[in-house]
Amino acid sequence: MTVFTLIEQIGTIAFAMSGALTAMNKKLDPFGVFIIAFVTAVGGGTLRDILIGVAPVTWMLDIKYVYLIGIAFFLSIVFRNKFDKLRTSLFLFDTIGLGIFSIIGFEKGIEVNLSPIICIALGTMTACFGGVIRDILCNDIPVIFHKEIYATVCIFGGIIFFALKFFEFANDLIYVITAVVIILIRLLAVRLQWKLPPIVPHN
Amino acid sequence: MTVFTLIEQIGTIAFAMSGALTAMNKKLDPFGVFIIAFVTAVGGGTLRDILIGVAPVTWMLDIKYVYLIGIAFFLSIVFRNKFDKLRTSLFLFDTIGLGIFSIIGFEKGIEVNLSPIICIALGTMTACFGGVIRDILCNDIPVIFHKEIYATVCIFGGIIFFALKFFEFANDLIYVITAVVIILIRLLAVRLQWKLPPIVPHN
Amino acid sequence: MTVFTLIEQIGTIAFAMSGALTAMNKKLDPFGVFIIAFVTAVGGGTLRDILIGVAPVTWMLDIKYVYLIGIAFFLSIVFRNKFDKLRTSLFLFDTIGLGIFSIIGFEKGIEVNLSPIICIALGTMTACFGGVIRDILCNDIPVIFHKEIYATVCIFGGIIFFALKFFEFANDLIYVITAVVIILIRLLAVRLQWKLPPIVPHN
């Protein structure tokens, strides 16, 4: 699973950089930028661990995450005026992270014997909740609730994942297919500007 | 305890609908509406479980909650233009939920041998914290901190609950009296527009 | 450790009063003021306990905290028009709390065998996260992310703490030196108006 681990690390950096970018746009100081980068990267996995009772949470036992986020923080400061040009690469890495973190969440749910629907919720939280905390700390309504198709893609990926499990595909194949499905749909959604329409009451 | 369970389920649906309504007023997309409905309904119990060390948290082990919130989500969309007419029913169910969820929280605190004051805090959180998360996610200052007598009613109910325990009333009787007290005071508070006055420093 | 315990209690009251003050400035009702005071005082330790898997969390097992926060709430209401005059004392107590709570967090991290970097993160969270929740509940961007040198002082104190551990100083001496360093730097930072400059992208 070396490739998987490598991809997870790239995803962590991408998530951290998206946090750093949001924080810099809010004119936070370096400490604030670092913390927002940190919670964006590890927030989803932390919530997942807390909800299923894994403690100390993952990032506390594996110093790797601190280093990865440190690298992301450094990169964000160095390239802070070039984010426009980096947007495409960042978006790509973020999308890859979305696929990987969802799958990690699905698997953790299976490990503690949760039902598929709850596993899908867990995977979706793992992938998306870091961004939710980022937006709350920056005093915005979380973007995934109104601006873009993001979490919906994870849920869809989860359905594919458990359908493949049901038909007893090999695990590696399930991972690859699920990740590819999540990543492709997300890319398509952004390219074609798919949006869920708001539900507005006509009062 | 079939009646109790039934009432808890009605309360869950009412809490979820209050979340969905708030989210729709913020023009969130369907995913955002569903998530806000979800955390409003289960947020209080989730915080309770985390604080006392119950994991996986309750809603992850009992798929019932997902279905109930799904039903609430569906009802909210169907009746989204009729919320004004439904306001009274919804408010009634929400108030009943307030009573039931408080009692569940008091009991959970007793189960892990917490002192009465802490049990009352736990019950109040169970009943009220879902609404606090709802408001944070929607970028509002939680309404229970400034607009209405809500949590205060749970605290009062908790005092009654432990007074009755002290005088060794039967459990079923304690539940009924506590729930009725919480529900009646809340109804009175809204009907008579009781409000705690803000504490404002004159600087 | 009687002195240590006494100082911790003064710190708890100071943290709670800073929460109460913020809440009163937002015109919250008494319940809202009490809750914000509460989470400001115990929020950091609660997050710490949850992340390392200590449950029920500390304040649920030690009724002392409820009483201390009750005292702070009472003092805040009585002296609500004199906060300007009390600012210096309050700031001093808050700073002392910062030193003590950081050290408590470092030690808790060591107890569960976390690496020094993670222990420093844990101590910093213990000292600072209550203020973060206070600001989120009051719908502000947390001040420690952009206005003042606060968490950075804890991190610096943590480095001193583990350097002294490395050179095998006596624990009591380590505590005193670390606390003094954190308190002095914080006092200097405020007196000299040190601020971390924001990182702003020039887009």
XYZ file of C-alpha atoms in Angstrom:
609
model
C 0.000 0.000 0.000
C 2.937 2.362 -0.516
C 1.147 4.168 -3.325
C -1.911 4.558 -1.121
C 0.198 6.045 1.691
C 1.945 8.389 -0.719
C -1.383 9.579 -2.075
C -2.732 10.079 1.440
C 0.252 12.293 2.201
C -0.278 14.370 -0.915
C -3.933 14.686 0.056
C -2.989 15.847 3.555
C -0.746 18.542 2.113
C -3.454 19.637 -0.330
C -6.059 19.860 2.436
C -3.647 21.832 4.641
C -2.882 24.242 1.801
C -6.579 24.844 1.157
C -6.871 25.729 4.846
C -3.831 28.002 4.746
C -5.194 29.774 1.685
C -8.578 30.428 3.289
C -6.856 31.688 6.447
C -4.568 34.040 4.529
C -7.545 35.497 2.709
C -8.969 36.290 6.152
C -5.703 38.100 7.004
C -4.865 35.788 9.906
C -1.428 35.825 11.509
C 1.044 32.941 10.902
C -0.157 31.050 13.968
C -3.771 31.334 12.804
C -2.806 30.223 9.305
C -0.956 27.203 10.689
C -3.828 26.152 12.931
C -6.426 26.495 10.181
C -4.141 24.476 7.880
C -3.818 21.878 10.628
C -7.506 21.446 11.410
C -8.442 21.427 7.731
C -6.017 18.548 7.174
C -6.714 16.452 10.281
C -10.172 17.660 11.374
C -12.145 15.051 9.457
C -10.069 12.131 10.713
C -10.160 13.537 14.247
C -13.955 13.703 14.291
C -14.066 10.169 12.854
C -11.738 8.848 15.576
C -13.693 10.594 18.343
C -17.043 9.270 17.115
C -15.858 5.661 16.949
C -13.776 5.862 20.133
C -10.204 5.737 18.805
C -7.960 7.675 21.204
C -5.434 9.203 21.246
C -6.583 10.289 17.799
C -4.520 9.263 14.764
C -2.465 12.428 14.230
C -1.305 12.398 17.862
C 0.344 9.012 17.468
C 1.895 9.626 14.055
C 4.176 12.648 13.931
C 4.172 12.424 10.115
C 1.050 14.618 9.966
C 2.718 17.478 11.814
C 5.607 17.414 9.346
C 3.327 17.216 6.312
C 1.296 20.163 7.542
C 4.498 22.038 8.325
C 5.573 21.496 4.709
C 2.161 22.631 3.460
C 2.362 25.734 5.675
C 5.807 26.558 4.305
C 4.705 26.012 0.706
C 1.629 28.170 1.257
C 3.705 31.094 2.495
C 6.314 30.794 -0.248
C 3.745 30.511 -3.024
C 1.119 32.773 -1.477
C 1.139 35.128 -4.459
C 1.020 32.315 -6.979
C -2.084 30.556 -5.749
C -3.953 31.597 -8.852
C -1.499 29.722 -11.039
C -1.428 26.776 -8.647
C -5.190 26.584 -8.420
C -5.493 23.710 -10.871
C -2.796 21.562 -9.233
C -4.170 22.266 -5.763
C -7.677 21.430 -6.837
C -6.445 18.182 -8.321
C -4.611 17.184 -5.138
C -7.594 18.179 -3.026
C -9.831 16.001 -5.170
C -7.445 13.068 -4.877
C -7.471 13.604 -1.103
C -11.243 13.532 -1.168
C -11.198 10.090 -2.745
C -8.522 8.656 -0.444
C -9.887 10.031 2.838
C -13.388 8.788 2.004
C -12.071 5.265 1.503
C -10.051 5.409 4.747
C -13.244 6.411 6.561
C -15.322 3.626 4.986
C -12.687 1.070 6.050
C -12.465 2.391 9.632
C -16.225 2.062 9.916
C -16.077 -1.549 8.728
C -13.307 -2.258 11.284
C -15.645 -1.334 14.147
C -18.568 -3.235 12.597
C -20.753 -0.295 11.677
C -23.503 -0.730 9.103
C -22.761 0.412 5.505
C -24.882 3.574 5.740
C -22.999 4.676 8.853
C -19.672 3.751 7.236
C -20.541 5.992 4.314
C -21.370 8.811 6.734
C -18.049 8.203 8.480
C -16.069 8.274 5.236
C -17.843 11.417 4.082
C -17.051 13.107 7.408
C -13.420 12.020 7.205
C -13.116 13.620 3.793
C -15.252 16.717 4.316
C -15.306 17.748 7.943
C -11.865 19.372 7.949
C -13.213 21.897 5.470
C -16.284 22.442 7.626
C -14.156 23.298 10.681
C -11.970 25.530 8.493
C -15.007 27.530 7.446
C -16.454 27.707 10.974
C -13.146 28.976 12.372
C -13.020 31.554 9.579
C -16.608 32.580 10.369
C -18.170 31.446 7.079
C -21.075 29.124 6.447
C -19.325 25.907 5.341
C -18.980 25.990 1.539
C -19.861 22.323 1.217
C -23.369 23.154 2.443
C -24.218 25.554 -0.342
C -21.611 26.160 -3.004
C -20.354 22.953 -4.511
C -20.972 19.302 -5.053
C -18.440 17.890 -2.665
C -19.787 15.663 0.081
C -22.436 14.310 -2.268
C -19.603 12.839 -4.334
C -18.278 10.979 -1.272
C -21.708 9.565 -0.538
C -22.005 8.386 -4.117
C -18.502 6.876 -3.885
C -19.586 5.096 -0.709
C -22.522 3.502 -2.466
C -20.211 2.226 -5.229
C -17.751 1.008 -2.573
C -20.304 -1.101 -0.720
C -21.912 -2.340 -3.924
C -18.500 -3.677 -4.982
C -17.987 -5.174 -1.504
C -21.360 -6.860 -1.836
C -20.288 -8.468 -5.114
C -17.061 -9.527 -3.401
C -14.609 -7.689 -5.594
C -10.977 -7.709 -4.403
C -10.211 -4.942 -1.929
C -7.504 -3.302 -4.044
C -9.825 -3.153 -7.003
C -12.603 -1.680 -4.844
C -10.245 1.036 -3.618
C -9.115 1.954 -7.116
C -12.606 2.002 -8.611
C -14.080 3.992 -5.724
C -11.269 6.540 -5.764
C -11.507 6.936 -9.536
C -15.295 7.349 -9.377
C -15.085 9.994 -6.633
C -12.296 11.868 -8.376
C -13.922 11.774 -11.825
C -17.338 12.889 -10.637
C -15.816 15.701 -8.635
C -13.757 16.840 -11.635
C -16.819 16.659 -13.868
C -18.945 18.484 -11.295
C -16.526 21.390 -11.150
C -15.838 21.456 -14.882
C -19.538 21.425 -15.763
C -20.391 23.644 -12.788
C -22.886 21.182 -11.385
C -24.534 22.571 -8.301
C -27.264 21.306 -6.092
C -29.989 23.954 -6.216
C -30.804 25.516 -2.848
C -34.063 24.476 -1.222
C -35.832 27.753 -0.648
C -39.167 28.040 1.086
C -41.512 30.556 -0.530
C -42.817 32.250 2.544
C -41.091 1.998 27.539
C -42.751 1.835 24.115
C -44.452 5.189 24.627
C -41.148 6.710 25.697
C -39.411 5.353 22.572
C -42.213 6.590 20.346
C -41.998 10.055 21.882
C -38.217 10.066 21.476
C -38.654 9.330 17.784
C -41.175 12.127 17.347
C -38.742 14.421 19.157
C -35.907 13.387 16.832
C -38.027 14.196 13.783
C -39.048 17.555 15.272
C -35.431 18.484 16.044
C -34.347 17.466 12.541
C -37.144 19.542 10.986
C -36.139 22.584 13.008
C -32.625 22.125 11.605
C -33.890 21.684 8.054
C -36.019 24.814 8.357
C -33.102 26.935 9.593
C -30.902 25.580 6.790
C -33.487 26.288 4.098
C -33.828 29.851 5.342
C -30.053 30.161 4.783
C -30.588 28.932 1.189
C -28.416 25.842 1.644
C -28.398 23.049 -0.919
C -30.113 19.695 -0.199
C -26.934 18.167 1.220
C -26.468 21.141 3.547
C -30.100 20.949 4.632
C -29.773 17.232 5.361
C -26.565 17.652 7.373
C -27.953 20.534 9.430
C -31.086 18.458 10.073
C -28.865 15.558 11.109
C -26.620 17.434 13.547
C -29.566 19.289 15.047
C -31.226 15.955 15.800
C -28.228 13.953 17.038
C -25.718 16.664 18.024
C -26.760 16.865 21.664
C -26.620 13.111 22.227
C -23.319 12.924 20.358
C -21.681 15.522 22.597
C -23.083 13.701 25.637
C -21.658 10.370 24.494
C -18.260 11.888 23.729
C -18.022 13.644 27.108
C -18.842 10.499 29.084
C -16.825 8.168 26.844
C -19.537 6.182 25.035
C -18.200 5.183 21.598
C -19.167 4.524 18.887
C -21.750 7.178 19.667
C -25.418 6.168 19.902
C -26.622 7.100 16.404
C -23.822 5.084 14.791
C -25.032 1.868 16.374
C -28.738 2.418 15.800
C -29.670 2.979 12.165
C -33.123 4.127 13.292
C -31.850 7.702 13.650
C -30.743 7.897 10.018
C -34.195 6.788 8.872
C -35.986 9.198 11.204
C -33.882 12.097 9.979
C -34.432 10.978 6.397
C -38.175 11.129 7.033
C -37.823 14.569 8.614
C -35.760 15.756 5.637
C -38.393 14.501 3.238
C -41.237 16.094 5.219
C -39.339 19.375 5.394
C -38.956 19.547 1.630
C -42.546 18.549 0.923
C -43.979 20.995 3.425
C -41.385 23.714 2.999
C -43.990 26.289 1.982
C -46.361 25.329 4.768
C -44.040 25.778 7.722
C -46.043 28.757 8.903
C -49.136 26.615 9.287
C -47.153 23.782 10.814
C -45.366 26.061 13.256
C -47.603 25.154 16.194
C -47.336 21.381 15.686
C -43.590 21.587 15.144
C -43.107 23.704 18.220
C -45.142 21.230 20.244
C -43.067 18.251 19.050
C -39.849 20.184 19.643
C -40.960 20.918 23.188
C -41.822 17.288 23.804
C -38.365 16.370 22.467
C -36.848 18.845 24.896
C -38.446 17.021 27.817
C -37.551 13.530 26.636
C -33.958 14.242 25.635
C -33.281 15.991 28.940
C -34.458 12.930 30.862
C -32.353 10.598 28.689
C -29.326 12.754 29.478
C -30.006 12.808 33.234
C -30.257 8.995 33.216
C -27.048 8.528 31.208
C -25.227 10.699 33.744
C -26.531 8.576 36.609
C -25.406 5.415 34.761
C -21.794 6.605 34.819
C -22.057 7.788 38.437
C -21.847 11.515 37.845
C -23.055 13.905 40.540
C -26.571 15.393 40.139
C -25.320 18.837 39.063
C -23.230 17.280 36.296
C -26.136 15.009 35.302
C -28.324 18.081 34.922
C -25.649 19.696 32.749
C -25.485 16.499 30.690
C -29.253 16.337 30.196
C -29.412 20.004 29.265
C -26.652 19.495 26.711
C -28.408 16.437 25.276
C -31.550 18.465 24.756
C -30.031 21.771 23.659
C -26.669 21.269 22.021
C -28.030 20.093 18.671
C -29.588 23.523 18.257
C -26.311 25.184 19.243
C -24.401 23.305 16.513
C -27.199 24.098 14.039
C -26.756 27.807 14.714
C -22.957 27.680 14.614
C -23.005 25.874 11.258
C -25.467 28.484 9.970
C -23.203 31.252 11.255
C -25.600 32.639 13.883
C -25.056 33.214 17.585
C -26.956 30.271 19.146
C -30.531 31.404 19.813
C -30.637 29.640 23.163
C -28.006 32.094 24.433
C -30.068 35.210 23.891
C -33.544 34.790 22.478
C -35.570 32.316 24.419
C -35.990 30.456 27.644
C -34.974 27.028 26.522
C -32.018 25.482 28.326
C -33.105 27.118 31.565
C -36.238 24.968 31.407
C -34.115 21.796 31.179
C -32.071 22.864 34.195
C -35.258 23.481 36.162
C -36.582 20.086 35.031
C -33.337 18.514 36.225
C -33.764 20.000 39.693
C -37.288 18.533 39.880
C -35.968 15.198 38.575
C -33.311 14.850 41.277
C -35.614 16.163 44.010
C -38.059 13.360 43.133
C -35.175 10.841 43.040
C -34.141 12.034 46.488
C -37.627 11.357 47.851
C -37.493 7.943 46.173
C -40.427 8.298 43.827
C -40.877 5.476 41.291
C -38.819 6.010 38.112
C -41.798 6.042 35.749
C -43.498 8.678 37.859
C -40.309 10.768 37.948
C -40.066 10.619 34.150
C -43.663 11.682 33.642
C -43.555 14.526 36.170
C -40.217 15.848 34.889
C -41.325 15.727 31.260
C -44.617 17.427 32.051
C -42.860 20.145 34.070
C -40.340 20.851 31.293
C -43.006 20.861 28.601
C -45.459 23.036 30.556
C -42.886 25.646 31.559
C -41.582 25.840 28.015
C -45.104 26.277 26.660
C -45.846 28.936 29.261
C -42.533 30.680 28.581
C -43.282 30.985 24.880
C -46.962 31.840 25.346
C -46.198 34.562 27.900
C -43.042 35.613 26.042
C -40.837 35.116 29.065
C -37.285 36.098 28.281
C -34.177 36.314 30.381
C -33.040 39.939 30.143
C -29.560 40.379 28.658
C -26.780 41.285 31.051
C -25.347 44.430 29.571
C -22.358 46.257 30.998
C -22.733 50.056 30.992
C -19.305 50.953 29.741
C 1.231 21.191 44.851
C -1.210 23.294 46.877
C 0.112 26.495 45.340
C -0.221 24.960 41.892
C -3.848 23.969 42.605
C -4.649 27.405 43.963
C -3.180 29.050 40.889
C -5.125 26.684 38.627
C -8.327 27.746 40.381
C -7.544 31.424 39.968
C -6.810 30.737 36.303
C -10.145 28.957 35.889
C -11.983 31.944 37.357
C -10.044 34.353 35.133
C -10.814 32.324 32.008
C -14.497 32.108 32.963
C -14.653 35.873 33.549
C -13.091 36.567 30.151
C -15.851 34.411 28.670
C -18.561 36.164 30.670
C -17.257 39.556 29.591
C -17.265 38.628 25.891
C -20.785 37.208 26.229
C -22.113 40.319 27.988
C -20.677 42.495 25.233
C -22.750 40.400 22.810
C -25.849 41.144 24.950
C -26.490 37.490 25.763
C -28.946 36.488 28.466
C -27.731 35.122 31.843
C -27.853 31.530 30.643
C -25.802 32.414 27.572
C -23.297 34.312 29.704
C -22.950 31.360 32.076
C -22.445 28.840 29.258
C -19.869 30.979 27.462
C -18.071 31.452 30.801
C -18.199 27.697 31.301
C -16.847 26.646 27.924
C -14.152 29.309 27.994
C -12.929 27.918 31.314
C -13.170 24.181 30.632
C -13.200 24.008 26.808
C -9.453 23.592 26.396
C -9.191 20.796 28.960
C -12.267 19.125 27.509
C -10.804 19.020 24.007
C -7.544 17.694 25.462
C -9.341 14.920 27.338
C -11.395 13.942 24.279
C -8.350 13.797 21.992
C -6.353 11.560 24.341
C -9.353 9.449 25.369
C -9.937 10.525 28.982
C -13.653 10.145 29.753
C -15.743 11.261 31.520
C -13.830 14.488 30.963
C -12.136 16.141 33.950
C -14.757 18.764 34.867
C -17.474 16.104 35.021
C -15.686 14.217 37.772
C -14.613 17.236 39.824
C -17.514 19.453 40.891
C -14.983 22.137 41.887
C -15.017 23.552 38.368
C -18.764 24.180 38.437
C -18.403 26.112 41.694
C -15.422 28.127 40.444
C -17.280 29.068 37.284
C -20.354 29.912 39.358
C -18.196 32.284 41.422
C -16.738 33.803 38.251
C -20.253 34.252 36.816
C -21.391 35.975 40.004
C -18.315 38.240 40.095
C -18.790 39.113 36.421
C -22.352 40.265 36.998
C -21.537 42.214 40.148
C -18.535 43.937 38.613
C -19.894 44.185 35.067
C -19.597 47.982 35.051
C -16.118 47.960 36.553
C -14.397 45.726 34.016
C -12.346 48.646 32.772
C -10.809 49.114 36.189
C -10.388 45.373 36.647
C -8.804 44.889 33.256
C -5.257 44.767 34.594
C -6.009 42.244 37.347
C -8.059 40.087 34.991
C -5.360 40.151 32.351
C -2.802 39.139 34.962
C -4.887 36.193 36.166
C -5.618 35.158 32.588
C -1.904 35.172 31.836
C -1.159 33.105 34.927
C -3.865 30.672 33.793
C -2.191 30.487 30.400
C 1.054 29.346 32.012
C -0.563 26.807 34.347
C -2.943 25.249 31.826
C -0.159 24.848 29.278
C 1.940 22.920 31.792
C -1.023 20.720 32.779
C -1.485 19.891 29.084
C 2.219 19.096 28.543
C 2.125 16.720 31.519
C -1.079 14.966 30.382
C 0.560 14.357 27.015
C 3.607 12.819 28.672
C 1.327 10.594 30.776
C -0.090 8.981 27.629
C 3.358 8.713 26.005
C 2.897 11.258 23.260
C 5.951 12.738 21.556
C 7.134 16.193 22.737
C 5.793 18.043 19.683
C 2.338 16.550 20.222
C 2.547 17.298 23.969
C 3.258 20.931 23.145
C 0.250 20.983 20.829
C -1.841 19.438 23.608
C -0.703 21.986 26.191
C -1.307 24.867 23.819
C -4.813 23.566 23.118
C -5.512 23.161 26.823
C -4.569 26.780 27.409
C -6.038 28.363 24.290
C -8.963 26.357 22.975
C -11.477 27.605 25.532
C -11.029 31.084 24.070
C -11.446 29.685 20.559
C -14.818 28.089 21.440
C -15.850 31.313 23.209
C -15.235 33.277 20.020
C -16.935 30.720 17.769
C -20.034 30.688 19.979
C -20.043 34.490 19.918
C -19.706 34.414 16.119
C -16.251 36.032 15.915
C -13.087 34.792 14.240
C -11.021 33.549 17.213
C -8.854 36.446 18.436
C -5.867 34.191 18.985
C -5.686 33.663 15.206
C -5.157 37.288 14.321
C -5.022 39.786 17.152
C -2.494 38.827 19.754
C 0.535 36.750 20.587
C -1.098 34.169 22.753
C -0.794 30.565 21.591
C 2.686 31.261 20.257
C 3.740 31.959 23.843
C 2.503 28.517 24.922
C 4.415 26.857 22.105
C 7.575 28.707 23.132
C 6.953 27.693 26.759
C 6.595 24.098 25.604
C 9.977 24.175 23.906
C 11.574 25.480 27.132
C 9.679 22.824 29.103
C 10.996 19.913 27.047
C 14.502 21.381 26.816
C 14.608 21.433 30.627
C 13.192 17.882 30.730
C 15.954 16.839 28.329
C 18.612 18.235 30.658
C 16.890 16.436 33.537
C 16.010 19.410 35.687
C 13.779 18.673 38.683
C 10.069 18.740 37.812
C 9.186 21.530 40.244
C 11.910 23.694 38.814
C 10.738 22.958 35.269
C 7.195 23.984 36.179
C 8.306 27.243 37.763
C 10.662 28.215 34.951
C 8.155 27.324 32.214
C 5.338 29.196 33.906
C 7.528 32.251 34.484
C 8.728 32.221 30.880
C 5.198 31.972 29.478
C 3.875 34.663 31.814
C 6.772 37.063 31.233
C 6.724 36.778 27.450
C 2.976 37.240 27.374
C 3.247 40.322 29.607
C 6.045 41.720 27.452
C 4.130 40.932 24.255
C 1.108 42.888 25.430
C 3.130 45.728 26.973
C 5.227 46.167 23.839
C 2.266 45.407 21.565
C 4.077 42.588 19.804
C 1.921 41.177 17.060
C 2.503 38.548 14.424
C 1.994 40.282 11.092
C -0.801 38.801 8.969
C 0.224 36.740 5.971
C -1.575 38.404 3.114
C -1.423 37.161 -0.451
C -1.093 39.974 -3.012
C -3.577 38.746 -5.535
